[in-house]
Short mmCIF file of C-alpha atoms in Angstrom, two decimals:
data_model
loop_
_atom_site.label_atom_id
_atom_site.label_comp_id
_atom_site.label_asym_id
_atom_site.label_seq_id
_atom_site.Cartn_x
_atom_site.Cartn_y
_atom_site.Cartn_z
CA MET U 1 -0.01 0.04 0.00
CA LEU U 2 0.98 3.59 -0.59
CA ASP U 3 2.80 5.59 2.12
CA LEU U 4 0.60 8.55 2.53
CA SER U 5 2.01 10.15 5.63
CA GLY U 6 4.60 12.14 3.74
CA ASP U 7 2.66 12.74 0.60
CA SER U 8 1.66 16.40 0.32
CA ASP U 9 -0.65 15.61 -2.57
CA PHE U 10 -2.86 13.56 -0.21
CA LYS U 11 -5.45 15.99 1.11
CA PRO U 12 -8.60 14.22 2.17
CA GLU U 13 -11.79 16.28 2.32
CA ILE U 14 -15.45 15.35 2.63
CA ASP U 15 -18.45 17.56 1.84
CA PRO U 16 -22.12 17.10 1.18
CA VAL U 17 -23.10 17.75 -2.44
CA ASN U 18 -26.84 17.29 -2.17
CA GLU U 19 -29.37 15.95 0.38
CA THR U 20 -28.32 12.38 -0.05
CA SER U 21 -24.66 12.42 -1.23
CA LEU U 22 -21.23 13.28 0.12
CA LEU U 23 -18.09 13.76 -2.02
CA VAL U 24 -14.76 12.51 -0.59
CA ARG U 25 -11.77 14.08 -2.39
CA ILE U 26 -8.27 12.76 -1.60
CA SER U 27 -6.26 14.97 -3.86
CA HIS U 28 -6.51 17.76 -6.38
CA ILE U 29 -4.03 16.00 -8.63
CA ALA U 30 -5.01 12.87 -10.60
CA ASP U 31 -2.37 10.16 -10.31
CA LYS U 32 -2.35 6.40 -10.75
CA LYS U 33 -1.47 6.00 -7.08
CA TRP U 34 -4.93 7.18 -6.03
CA PRO U 35 -7.42 4.63 -7.44
CA PRO U 36 -6.27 1.82 -5.23
CA VAL U 37 -6.55 4.15 -2.25
CA LEU U 38 -10.06 5.07 -3.32
CA ALA U 39 -10.84 1.37 -3.62
CA ASP U 40 -9.68 0.84 -0.08
CA ILE U 41 -11.70 3.73 1.27
CA ALA U 42 -14.78 2.46 -0.56
CA GLN U 43 -14.37 -0.93 0.95
CA TYR U 44 -13.92 0.59 4.42
CA PHE U 45 -17.11 2.66 4.06
CA HIS U 46 -19.11 -0.38 2.83
CA ARG U 47 -17.92 -2.23 5.89
CA GLU U 48 -18.57 0.53 8.45
CA LEU U 49 -21.65 2.32 7.06
CA GLY U 50 -22.90 -0.16 4.45
CA GLN U 51 -26.41 -0.29 6.00
CA TYR U 52 -26.98 3.39 5.01
CA ILE U 53 -25.13 3.43 1.63
CA THR U 54 -26.98 3.23 -1.67
CA ASP U 55 -24.01 3.84 -4.00
CA ILE U 56 -20.30 4.67 -3.98
CA ILE U 57 -18.87 6.00 -7.18
CA PRO U 58 -15.04 6.15 -7.20
CA ALA U 59 -13.27 8.13 -9.91
CA TYR U 60 -9.73 9.42 -10.22
CA THR U 61 -9.46 11.41 -6.97
CA THR U 62 -12.93 11.25 -5.51
CA LEU U 63 -15.67 9.03 -4.11
CA LEU U 64 -19.32 10.06 -4.31
CA ILE U 65 -21.09 8.34 -1.42
CA CYS U 66 -24.89 8.20 -1.67
CA PHE U 67 -27.00 7.16 1.29
CA ASP U 68 -30.64 6.48 2.11
CA ASP U 69 -32.05 9.40 4.01
CA ASP U 70 -35.15 7.32 5.00
CA ILE U 71 -32.94 5.61 7.53
CA ILE U 72 -30.41 8.35 8.49
CA ASP U 73 -30.39 12.11 8.01
CA LEU U 74 -27.69 14.10 6.36
CA THR U 75 -26.26 15.55 9.54
CA ALA U 76 -25.93 12.17 11.21
CA PHE U 77 -24.45 10.48 8.11
CA PHE U 78 -22.04 13.35 7.46
CA THR U 79 -20.83 13.15 11.08
CA ALA U 80 -20.42 9.35 10.82
CA ALA U 81 -18.74 9.60 7.43
CA LYS U 82 -16.21 12.20 8.68
CA GLN U 83 -15.31 9.94 11.57
CA SER U 84 -15.05 6.90 9.32
CA LEU U 85 -12.71 8.76 6.99
CA LEU U 86 -10.47 9.66 9.92
CA ASN U 87 -10.53 6.13 11.17
CA TRP U 88 -9.67 4.77 7.79
CA GLN U 89 -6.79 7.21 7.49
CA THR U 90 -5.45 6.20 10.93
CA ALA U 91 -5.68 2.48 10.10
CA TYR U 92 -4.15 2.98 6.58
CA THR U 93 -1.17 5.06 7.59
CA ALA U 94 -0.48 2.81 10.58
CA THR U 95 0.17 -0.17 8.30
CA THR U 96 3.59 -0.78 6.78
CA HIS U 97 3.35 -0.16 3.06
CA THR U 98 4.93 -1.35 -0.13
CA SER U 99 3.96 -0.16 -3.55
CA THR U 100 0.28 -0.79 -4.33
CA ASN U 101 0.98 -1.84 -7.82
CA SER U 102 3.15 -4.81 -7.05
CA GLU U 103 0.50 -6.35 -4.84
CA LYS U 104 -2.26 -6.50 -7.37
CA PRO U 105 -2.67 -9.20 -9.93
CA ILE U 106 -2.42 -7.89 -13.52
CA VAL U 107 -5.40 -8.45 -15.76
CA THR U 108 -4.28 -9.28 -19.33
CA VAL U 109 -6.53 -8.23 -22.16
CA PRO U 110 -5.79 -9.73 -25.59
CA VAL U 111 -5.95 -7.16 -28.41
CA PHE U 112 -5.87 -7.61 -32.16
CA TYR U 113 -4.09 -4.51 -33.36
CA ASP U 114 -5.04 -4.39 -36.98
CA ALA U 115 -6.52 -1.78 -39.40
CA THR U 116 -9.34 -4.16 -40.31
CA VAL U 117 -10.81 -3.75 -36.83
CA ALA U 118 -9.22 -0.43 -35.85
CA PRO U 119 -10.03 2.51 -38.06
CA ASP U 120 -7.60 4.88 -36.35
CA LEU U 121 -4.56 2.59 -35.95
CA LEU U 122 -2.74 3.86 -39.01
CA ASN U 123 -3.57 7.54 -38.36
CA VAL U 124 -2.34 7.36 -34.83
CA ALA U 125 0.94 5.84 -35.96
CA VAL U 126 1.40 8.56 -38.56
CA ASN U 127 0.48 11.43 -36.20
CA CYS U 128 2.85 10.12 -33.61
CA GLN U 129 5.53 9.48 -36.18
CA LEU U 130 5.92 5.93 -35.21
CA LYS U 131 6.03 2.64 -37.12
CA LEU U 132 2.99 0.44 -36.55
CA HIS U 133 4.87 -2.15 -34.58
CA GLU U 134 6.33 0.62 -32.34
CA LEU U 135 2.86 1.99 -31.60
CA ILE U 136 1.63 -1.47 -30.74
CA GLN U 137 4.64 -2.19 -28.58
CA ILE U 138 4.36 1.08 -26.64
CA HIS U 139 0.63 0.59 -26.05
CA SER U 140 0.98 -3.01 -24.92
CA GLN U 141 4.06 -2.68 -22.69
CA THR U 142 2.52 -0.23 -20.12
CA ILE U 143 0.72 -1.56 -17.08
CA TYR U 144 -2.39 0.63 -16.79
CA THR U 145 -4.37 1.53 -13.68
CA VAL U 146 -8.16 1.63 -13.81
CA TYR U 147 -9.00 5.18 -12.84
CA ALA U 148 -12.79 5.12 -13.12
CA ILE U 149 -15.71 3.15 -14.55
CA GLY U 150 -18.38 5.22 -16.20
CA PHE U 151 -19.69 6.88 -19.40
CA ALA U 152 -21.15 3.47 -20.31
CA PRO U 153 -21.80 0.38 -18.31
CA GLY U 154 -18.51 -1.38 -17.69
CA PHE U 155 -16.42 1.18 -19.56
CA ALA U 156 -13.04 1.40 -17.65
CA PHE U 157 -10.92 4.57 -18.04
CA MET U 158 -7.27 3.42 -17.76
CA GLY U 159 -4.01 5.33 -17.61
CA ASP U 160 -1.43 6.56 -18.04
CA VAL U 161 -0.88 6.28 -21.76
CA ASP U 162 2.76 6.79 -22.79
CA GLN U 163 3.30 10.35 -24.00
CA ARG U 164 4.55 9.16 -27.36
CA ILE U 165 1.18 7.77 -28.29
CA CYS U 166 -1.20 10.27 -26.68
CA VAL U 167 -3.77 11.58 -29.17
CA PRO U 168 -6.77 13.85 -28.45
CA ARG U 169 -10.38 12.65 -28.92
CA LEU U 170 -11.77 12.70 -32.44
CA ALA U 171 -13.26 16.00 -33.41
CA THR U 172 -16.44 14.17 -34.48
CA PRO U 173 -17.38 11.16 -32.38
CA ARG U 174 -18.50 8.06 -34.23
CA LYS U 175 -22.16 7.03 -33.96
CA ALA U 176 -21.26 3.40 -33.28
CA VAL U 177 -18.02 2.01 -32.06
CA PRO U 178 -18.08 -1.79 -32.08
CA SER U 179 -17.98 -3.69 -28.80
CA GLY U 180 -14.50 -4.68 -27.73
CA SER U 181 -12.79 -1.63 -29.49
CA VAL U 182 -9.67 -0.44 -27.73
CA GLY U 183 -9.17 3.29 -27.87
CA ILE U 184 -6.95 6.19 -26.79
CA ALA U 185 -8.00 9.67 -25.77
CA ASP U 186 -5.23 11.87 -24.40
CA ARG U 187 -3.54 10.00 -21.53
CA GLN U 188 -6.39 7.45 -21.16
CA THR U 189 -7.06 4.14 -22.83
CA GLY U 190 -10.19 2.08 -22.65
CA ILE U 191 -12.20 -0.76 -24.08
CA TYR U 192 -15.80 -0.28 -25.26
CA PRO U 193 -17.82 -3.01 -23.48
CA THR U 194 -20.79 -2.60 -25.82
CA THR U 195 -21.36 -0.97 -29.18
CA SER U 196 -21.95 2.71 -28.42
CA PRO U 197 -21.18 6.17 -29.77
CA GLY U 198 -17.62 7.23 -29.03
CA GLY U 199 -14.87 9.69 -29.81
CA TRP U 200 -11.79 7.76 -28.86
CA ASN U 201 -9.10 6.78 -31.35
CA ILE U 202 -9.60 3.09 -32.01
CA ILE U 203 -6.26 1.16 -32.35
CA GLY U 204 -7.38 -2.40 -31.78
CA ARG U 205 -10.13 -4.76 -30.83
CA SER U 206 -10.35 -7.31 -27.94
CA PRO U 207 -12.30 -10.51 -28.19
CA LYS U 208 -12.57 -10.45 -24.36
CA THR U 209 -16.00 -9.60 -22.91
CA LEU U 210 -15.76 -7.35 -19.94
CA PHE U 211 -19.31 -6.64 -18.97
CA PHE U 212 -21.90 -9.40 -18.28
CA PRO U 213 -25.37 -7.91 -17.84
CA ASN U 214 -26.89 -11.23 -16.68
CA ALA U 215 -24.31 -12.07 -14.06
CA ASP U 216 -24.61 -11.74 -10.29
CA ALA U 217 -23.90 -8.26 -8.86
CA ASP U 218 -20.30 -8.92 -8.01
CA LYS U 219 -19.47 -10.48 -11.45
CA LEU U 220 -21.12 -7.86 -13.67
CA CYS U 221 -17.83 -6.20 -14.61
CA SER U 222 -14.36 -7.80 -14.92
CA LEU U 223 -12.59 -4.57 -14.05
CA LYS U 224 -12.78 -2.35 -10.96
CA ILE U 225 -11.11 0.82 -9.91
CA GLY U 226 -7.46 0.32 -9.04
CA ASP U 227 -6.99 -2.80 -11.10
CA GLN U 228 -3.80 -3.18 -13.07
CA VAL U 229 -4.33 -3.98 -16.78
CA LYS U 230 -1.97 -4.90 -19.59
CA PHE U 231 -2.80 -5.41 -23.20
CA SER U 232 -1.25 -8.26 -25.12
CA SER U 233 -1.05 -8.29 -28.89
CA ILE U 234 -2.62 -11.32 -30.58
CA THR U 235 -2.80 -12.57 -34.14
CA LYS U 236 -5.91 -12.65 -36.30
CA ALA U 237 -6.14 -16.39 -35.83
CA GLN U 238 -6.00 -16.01 -32.05
CA PHE U 239 -8.49 -13.19 -32.18
CA LEU U 240 -11.03 -15.29 -34.09
CA ALA U 241 -10.39 -18.37 -31.94
CA LEU U 242 -11.21 -16.28 -28.85
CA GLY U 243 -14.50 -15.31 -30.32
CA GLY U 244 -13.46 -12.02 -31.81
CA ARG U 245 -15.60 -10.65 -34.69
CA GLU U 246 -14.19 -8.67 -37.50
CA ILE U 247 -17.29 -6.69 -38.30
CA MET X 1 -50.89 -13.69 -11.32
CA ALA X 2 -53.18 -10.98 -12.56
CA SER X 3 -52.36 -8.81 -15.55
CA LEU X 4 -53.12 -5.88 -17.74
CA LYS X 5 -52.51 -5.42 -21.48
CA ILE X 6 -51.13 -2.28 -23.14
CA ILE X 7 -53.58 -1.26 -25.85
CA ARG X 8 -52.10 2.11 -26.67
CA PRO X 9 -48.38 2.59 -25.80
CA GLY X 10 -48.11 6.30 -26.41
CA PRO X 11 -44.87 8.22 -27.16
CA LEU X 12 -42.89 6.91 -24.18
CA SER X 13 -44.16 4.67 -21.43
CA LEU X 14 -41.73 2.93 -19.14
CA ILE X 15 -41.77 0.82 -15.99
CA GLN X 16 -40.20 2.75 -13.17
CA ASP X 17 -39.71 2.09 -9.51
CA LYS X 18 -37.37 4.10 -7.23
CA GLY X 19 -34.34 3.14 -9.37
CA ARG X 20 -31.24 1.03 -8.90
CA THR X 21 -28.93 1.07 -5.92
CA ASN X 22 -25.31 -0.07 -5.66
CA HIS X 23 -24.66 -0.21 -9.40
CA GLN X 24 -23.46 3.28 -10.32
CA HIS X 25 -19.80 2.35 -9.79
CA LEU X 26 -20.23 0.13 -12.85
CA GLY X 27 -21.44 2.99 -15.06
CA LEU X 28 -25.06 1.95 -14.73
CA ALA X 29 -27.51 4.84 -14.35
CA GLN X 30 -29.69 5.19 -11.24
CA GLY X 31 -32.87 5.33 -13.27
CA GLY X 32 -36.19 5.49 -11.40
CA ALA X 33 -39.37 7.60 -11.55
CA ALA X 34 -38.48 11.10 -12.85
CA ASP X 35 -41.24 12.70 -10.78
CA GLY X 36 -40.54 10.99 -7.48
CA TYR X 37 -43.36 13.03 -5.81
CA ALA X 38 -46.24 11.74 -7.98
CA PHE X 39 -44.66 8.25 -7.93
CA PHE X 40 -44.57 8.35 -4.10
CA TRP X 41 -48.20 9.25 -3.88
CA VAL X 42 -49.30 6.42 -6.21
CA ASN X 43 -47.77 3.80 -3.96
CA TYR X 44 -48.76 5.61 -0.71
CA LEU X 45 -52.43 5.76 -1.79
CA LEU X 46 -52.38 2.04 -2.53
CA ASP X 47 -50.50 1.08 0.74
CA ASN X 48 -47.88 -0.44 -1.57
CA ASN X 49 -44.20 -0.88 -0.87
CA PRO X 50 -42.69 2.56 -1.65
CA ASN X 51 -40.54 0.90 -4.30
CA ALA X 52 -43.37 -0.82 -6.06
CA ALA X 53 -43.08 -0.57 -9.88
CA THR X 54 -45.44 1.70 -11.82
CA ILE X 55 -45.88 2.81 -15.42
CA GLU X 56 -44.43 6.20 -16.15
CA ILE X 57 -46.52 7.65 -18.90
CA THR X 58 -44.85 10.52 -20.73
CA LEU X 59 -47.19 13.01 -22.33
CA GLY X 60 -49.85 10.51 -23.34
CA PRO X 61 -52.10 9.28 -24.90
CA PHE X 62 -51.93 5.86 -23.34
CA GLY X 63 -54.32 3.01 -22.82
CA VAL X 64 -54.54 -0.35 -21.03
CA GLN X 65 -57.09 -3.07 -20.57
CA PHE X 66 -57.24 -5.01 -17.36
CA ASN X 67 -57.41 -8.79 -17.52
CA ASP X 68 -58.21 -9.00 -13.84
CA ASP X 69 -59.75 -6.97 -10.91
CA THR X 70 -57.43 -4.66 -9.04
CA VAL X 71 -57.28 -1.22 -7.53
CA ILE X 72 -55.16 1.41 -9.27
CA ALA X 73 -53.87 4.88 -8.40
CA ILE X 74 -52.93 7.68 -10.79
CA ALA X 75 -50.95 10.81 -10.04
CA GLY X 76 -48.94 13.42 -11.92
CA ALA X 77 -49.83 15.33 -15.08
CA GLU X 78 -53.47 15.80 -15.78
CA MET X 79 -54.33 13.35 -18.62
CA ASN X 80 -58.14 13.52 -18.28
CA CYS X 81 -58.24 9.78 -17.64
CA THR X 82 -61.32 7.76 -18.41
CA LEU X 83 -62.38 4.40 -17.02
CA ASN X 84 -64.66 2.76 -19.59
CA ASP X 85 -65.34 6.25 -21.08
CA LYS X 86 -66.28 7.63 -17.66
CA VAL X 87 -64.00 10.47 -16.48
CA ILE X 88 -62.06 9.69 -13.35
CA SER X 89 -60.04 11.88 -10.94
CA ASN X 90 -56.30 12.24 -10.90
CA TRP X 91 -54.37 11.83 -7.60
CA GLN X 92 -56.80 9.08 -6.46
CA THR X 93 -57.31 5.31 -6.25
CA HIS X 94 -59.97 3.61 -8.40
CA ARG X 95 -61.51 0.15 -8.23
CA ILE X 96 -60.91 -1.91 -11.49
CA GLN X 97 -62.97 -4.85 -12.76
CA THR X 98 -61.87 -7.43 -15.20
CA GLY X 99 -62.19 -6.13 -18.75
CA ASP X 100 -62.07 -2.42 -17.70
CA ILE X 101 -60.34 -0.07 -20.21
CA LEU X 102 -58.32 2.83 -18.85
CA THR X 103 -57.55 5.60 -21.29
CA PHE X 104 -55.10 8.55 -20.74
CA ASN X 105 -55.32 11.48 -23.03
CA ARG X 106 -52.51 13.80 -23.97
CA ALA X 107 -51.49 15.78 -20.84
CA SER X 108 -53.04 19.22 -20.68
CA GLU X 109 -50.38 20.33 -18.22
CA GLY X 110 -47.33 18.60 -16.74
CA LEU X 111 -45.51 15.89 -18.56
CA ARG X 112 -45.57 12.54 -16.69
CA THR X 113 -48.32 10.49 -15.09
CA TYR X 114 -47.81 7.44 -12.93
CA LEU X 115 -50.19 4.50 -13.00
CA GLY X 116 -49.77 2.09 -10.15
CA VAL X 117 -51.63 -1.09 -9.20
CA ARG X 118 -52.20 -2.62 -5.80
CA GLY X 119 -49.20 -4.74 -4.96
CA GLY X 120 -47.03 -3.24 -7.75
CA LEU X 121 -46.20 -4.36 -11.25
CA GLN X 122 -44.16 -7.63 -11.29
CA THR X 123 -42.03 -7.10 -14.34
CA THR X 124 -38.52 -8.54 -14.82
CA GLU X 125 -35.78 -6.95 -12.79
CA LEU X 126 -32.42 -5.83 -14.14
CA PHE X 127 -29.64 -5.01 -11.65
CA ALA X 128 -32.14 -5.52 -8.82
CA SER X 129 -34.61 -2.91 -10.06
CA ARG X 130 -37.62 -2.84 -12.39
CA SER X 131 -36.66 0.55 -13.75
CA MET X 132 -36.00 0.88 -17.42
CA VAL X 133 -33.03 2.91 -18.69
CA LEU X 134 -33.49 2.83 -22.44
CA ARG X 135 -30.23 4.60 -23.32
CA GLU X 136 -28.28 1.66 -22.05
CA LYS X 137 -29.73 -0.53 -24.76
CA PHE X 138 -29.78 -3.80 -22.92
CA PRO X 139 -31.56 -6.45 -25.03
CA GLY X 140 -34.94 -7.82 -24.06
CA PHE X 141 -37.68 -6.24 -21.92
CA HIS X 142 -35.53 -3.41 -20.66
CA GLY X 143 -34.36 -2.37 -24.14
CA ALA X 144 -37.48 -0.68 -25.47
CA ALA X 145 -40.38 1.35 -24.24
CA LEU X 146 -43.68 -0.51 -23.56
CA GLN X 147 -45.32 -1.74 -26.77
CA LYS X 148 -48.83 -2.53 -27.76
CA GLU X 149 -50.03 -6.02 -26.73
CA ILE X 150 -47.51 -6.35 -23.87
CA ASP X 151 -49.02 -7.99 -20.81
CA LEU X 152 -47.82 -6.79 -17.40
CA GLN X 153 -48.40 -8.88 -14.36
CA PHE X 154 -49.32 -7.90 -10.83
CA PRO X 155 -50.53 -9.75 -7.71
CA GLN X 156 -54.11 -11.06 -7.53
CA LEU X 157 -56.29 -8.70 -5.61
CA THR X 158 -57.02 -9.81 -2.08
CA THR X 159 -60.56 -9.61 -0.73
CA LEU X 160 -61.71 -6.06 -0.18
CA THR X 161 -63.61 -5.17 2.93
CA THR X 162 -65.24 -2.08 4.27
CA SER X 163 -62.15 -1.36 6.27
CA THR X 164 -59.82 -1.46 3.20
CA THR X 165 -58.17 1.90 3.35
CA TRP X 166 -57.09 2.30 -0.23
CA ILE X 167 -60.47 2.46 -2.05
CA ASN X 168 -61.43 5.91 -3.42
CA ARG X 169 -58.52 7.37 -1.50
CA SER X 170 -57.25 10.67 -2.77
CA VAL X 171 -54.38 13.07 -2.14
CA PRO X 172 -55.51 16.09 -0.08
CA TRP X 173 -55.80 19.11 -2.24
CA ARG X 174 -53.16 21.05 -0.41
CA TYR X 175 -50.60 18.57 -1.63
CA LEU X 176 -51.43 18.94 -5.28
CA PRO X 177 -48.70 20.63 -7.32
CA ASP X 178 -49.10 23.37 -9.97
CA TYR X 179 -47.22 22.38 -13.12
CA GLN X 180 -47.86 25.65 -14.91
CA ASN X 181 -46.14 28.06 -12.65
CA GLU X 182 -42.56 29.22 -13.34
CA LEU X 183 -40.46 26.97 -11.23
CA THR X 184 -37.64 28.35 -9.08
CA LEU X 185 -35.10 25.61 -8.70
CA GLN X 186 -33.25 25.72 -5.34
CA ILE X 187 -29.60 24.85 -5.85
CA ILE X 188 -27.55 23.45 -2.99
CA PRO X 189 -24.15 25.09 -3.53
CA SER X 190 -21.58 22.30 -3.88
CA TYR X 191 -19.00 20.71 -6.11
CA GLN X 192 -17.18 23.62 -7.90
CA PHE X 193 -19.43 26.35 -6.49
CA SER X 194 -16.57 28.18 -4.76
CA ASP X 195 -14.56 28.22 -7.99
CA PHE X 196 -17.32 30.07 -9.89
CA ASP X 197 -16.86 33.83 -9.52
CA GLN X 198 -19.51 36.04 -7.89
CA ALA X 199 -20.58 37.38 -11.29
CA ALA X 200 -21.46 33.84 -12.44
CA ARG X 201 -23.34 33.05 -9.25
CA ASP X 202 -25.26 36.32 -9.54
CA LEU X 203 -26.02 35.75 -13.21
CA ILE X 204 -27.50 32.28 -12.72
CA GLU X 205 -29.75 33.63 -10.02
CA SER X 206 -30.95 36.62 -11.94
CA SER X 207 -31.64 34.89 -15.26
CA ARG X 208 -34.68 33.19 -16.72
CA TYR X 209 -33.97 29.95 -18.46
CA THR X 210 -36.08 28.21 -21.10
CA ILE X 211 -36.36 24.41 -21.13
CA SER X 212 -35.00 23.21 -24.47
CA SER X 213 -36.48 20.31 -26.47
CA GLN X 214 -33.21 18.46 -25.88
CA SER X 215 -34.48 17.70 -22.37
CA ASP X 216 -35.16 14.09 -21.29
CA ARG X 217 -34.71 11.65 -18.49
CA MET X 218 -30.96 12.19 -18.59
CA GLY X 219 -31.34 15.86 -17.89
CA TYR X 220 -32.98 19.19 -18.65
CA ARG X 221 -30.96 21.38 -20.96
CA LEU X 222 -31.67 25.03 -20.37
CA SER X 223 -31.18 28.05 -22.67
CA GLY X 224 -30.39 31.45 -21.37
CA SER X 225 -27.52 33.53 -19.99
CA ALA X 226 -24.27 31.61 -20.46
CA ILE X 227 -22.49 30.95 -17.17
CA GLU X 228 -18.76 31.41 -17.48
CA TRP X 229 -16.18 29.01 -16.27
CA GLN X 230 -12.55 29.86 -17.05
CA ARG X 231 -10.78 26.83 -15.70
CA GLY X 232 -11.22 24.09 -18.25
CA ASP X 233 -12.31 20.58 -17.63
CA ILE X 234 -12.17 19.20 -14.11
CA VAL X 235 -11.06 15.70 -13.21
CA SER X 236 -14.03 13.39 -13.78
CA GLU X 237 -16.01 12.70 -10.67
CA GLY X 238 -19.27 11.08 -9.64
CA ILE X 239 -22.36 13.07 -10.58
CA ALA X 240 -25.06 13.38 -7.94
CA TYR X 241 -28.77 13.59 -8.79
CA GLY X 242 -29.80 17.14 -9.55
CA SER X 243 -26.26 18.30 -10.44
CA VAL X 244 -26.26 21.61 -12.35
CA GLN X 245 -23.56 21.08 -14.90
CA ILE X 246 -21.96 24.05 -16.77
CA PRO X 247 -20.59 22.75 -20.12
CA PRO X 248 -18.28 24.81 -22.34
CA ASN X 249 -21.13 26.70 -23.92
CA GLY X 250 -22.27 27.91 -20.53
CA GLN X 251 -25.87 26.63 -20.89
CA PRO X 252 -26.86 24.89 -17.65
CA ILE X 253 -27.97 21.29 -17.60
CA VAL X 254 -29.84 19.82 -14.63
CA LEU X 255 -28.94 16.10 -14.51
CA LEU X 256 -31.65 13.61 -13.57
CA ASN X 257 -32.31 9.91 -13.28
CA ASP X 258 -30.67 8.57 -16.46
CA ARG X 259 -27.59 10.83 -16.21
CA GLN X 260 -24.08 9.50 -16.77
CA THR X 261 -22.44 8.41 -13.57
CA ILE X 262 -19.19 10.37 -13.92
CA GLY X 263 -18.21 13.48 -15.82
CA GLY X 264 -15.59 16.18 -16.26
CA TYR X 265 -17.65 19.37 -16.64
CA PRO X 266 -17.89 21.74 -13.63
CA LYS X 267 -21.00 21.79 -11.51
CA ILE X 268 -22.24 24.82 -9.65
CA GLY X 269 -24.28 22.75 -7.16
CA CYS X 270 -27.28 20.39 -7.04
CA VAL X 271 -31.00 21.17 -7.38
CA THR X 272 -32.97 19.88 -4.40
CA ARG X 273 -34.75 16.60 -4.83
CA GLN X 274 -38.29 17.98 -4.65
CA ASP X 275 -37.44 20.71 -7.17
CA CYS X 276 -36.03 18.00 -9.53
CA TYR X 277 -39.35 16.15 -9.27
CA GLN X 278 -41.18 19.36 -10.20
CA LEU X 279 -38.77 20.05 -13.02
CA ALA X 280 -39.57 16.56 -14.45
CA GLN X 281 -43.15 17.85 -14.92
CA ARG X 282 -42.12 20.94 -16.92
CA ARG X 283 -42.16 20.89 -20.70
CA PRO X 284 -39.83 22.37 -23.37
CA GLY X 285 -40.67 26.07 -23.80
CA GLN X 286 -41.53 26.56 -20.06
CA THR X 287 -39.17 28.80 -18.11
CA VAL X 288 -37.34 28.27 -14.84
CA ARG X 289 -35.15 30.28 -12.45
CA PHE X 290 -32.47 29.36 -9.99
CA LYS X 291 -31.91 30.33 -6.40
CA PHE X 292 -29.07 29.19 -4.18
CA ALA X 293 -30.29 27.57 -0.99
CA SER X 294 -28.77 29.05 2.10
CA ALA X 295 -26.51 26.79 4.17
#
């Protein structure tokens, strides 16, 4: 776990945002070290105040904590939440820490990096002045942290993308990006879990399904905030064998 | 199980309960009845579980035929409802016999009416809720608005006695809302409120905003004085119900039930829950104002 005691970027705050939600902010600066910390705080809150909580939405540097005000009022929940945050901080900083990243298992996502399934692959290579194999190598050698899940069910925002292959969102989003498409937007990369509109630069397609609408609650999504993800380049044959579809 | 059949689906009729809990971290919208006030009354009048599923009828017309006896409640926009061609009152329960036809006309004021049955509709759940969030495009029952010929189930009616409280029960007149008046939306100052300058805060309070036709269950887009934000995108964060988002064009958006779960545009605060419910009964072309709630 991260050593927070000397980290001046770690500035936990908690404030109500409406009658039934509080926002916990742990830093003003996004960094891949925060998502695992947010995941830990979320877990702690679920354990301590779970009976009152209706949702916790972690993202980048914050947690939105929603509660049921039929069973507890804002003042009482805010008081309890402030105390829980302090208790969490005490418990977290009291434990001896090693780097978060080395503790977590890495989720490997197979990706077929090919222009037949990735309409922006060649453009991105050209714009970044890289050969195709260099672009693929750079994208697939980074271990990414899941910063947030949102925009669409199961869509995981991951970072940080190597500066050499960062490209801004498309000026005009596409009306339909096929499910499994792997994209880049600035320093983030992500996989579209279902076909949806989207403005990210599509550089590959994964045959792996990440969102399972009919599964039990804890198995709906393969990825969660703080997870470590690595992409691995596969051949067309492997892509098709894993259930990948070219259309 | 008892049932009813949709005979006239109307422009947008959906099953809604209170919405989903504990799924927003996966990017799944909260969903739920857009006018939580009228929805609450429907279930309260029927002594239902407060989370019982109803039909949210948007604008109308709409029509159903009942295959079994039940007791219903209707509340929300005035749709001049008829039961077998006899006009019946809004904000009230009504006894239904097998074969009865219930017709809702186009709303004369307001936008959404809730039809509840005793015991609640027993439609399939998705993510532990009966609410439909169409924009998520899940296949099957939750993927499309209610269609003609669809049968919806509900519990068989238990024996009614003279002491049954929920027959011809109506909402006291003093609780009935006015959907025609110009709504003032109370904003709880929060999120990036303190980073908006005083001029921006004064401007949003002194302006009249028109509801645009781009408004829906995700949010109400407003046209009027542009609210300035000089600081660029913020780090994406969870979006609470009622958030007043200020996008780059400065035109405020009040985010409602089907909103995206996280986003990177600044928010000047959140509209109170009751004012969100009232907003959900306003139509494009109507105007609203804002006022910051005091701490």
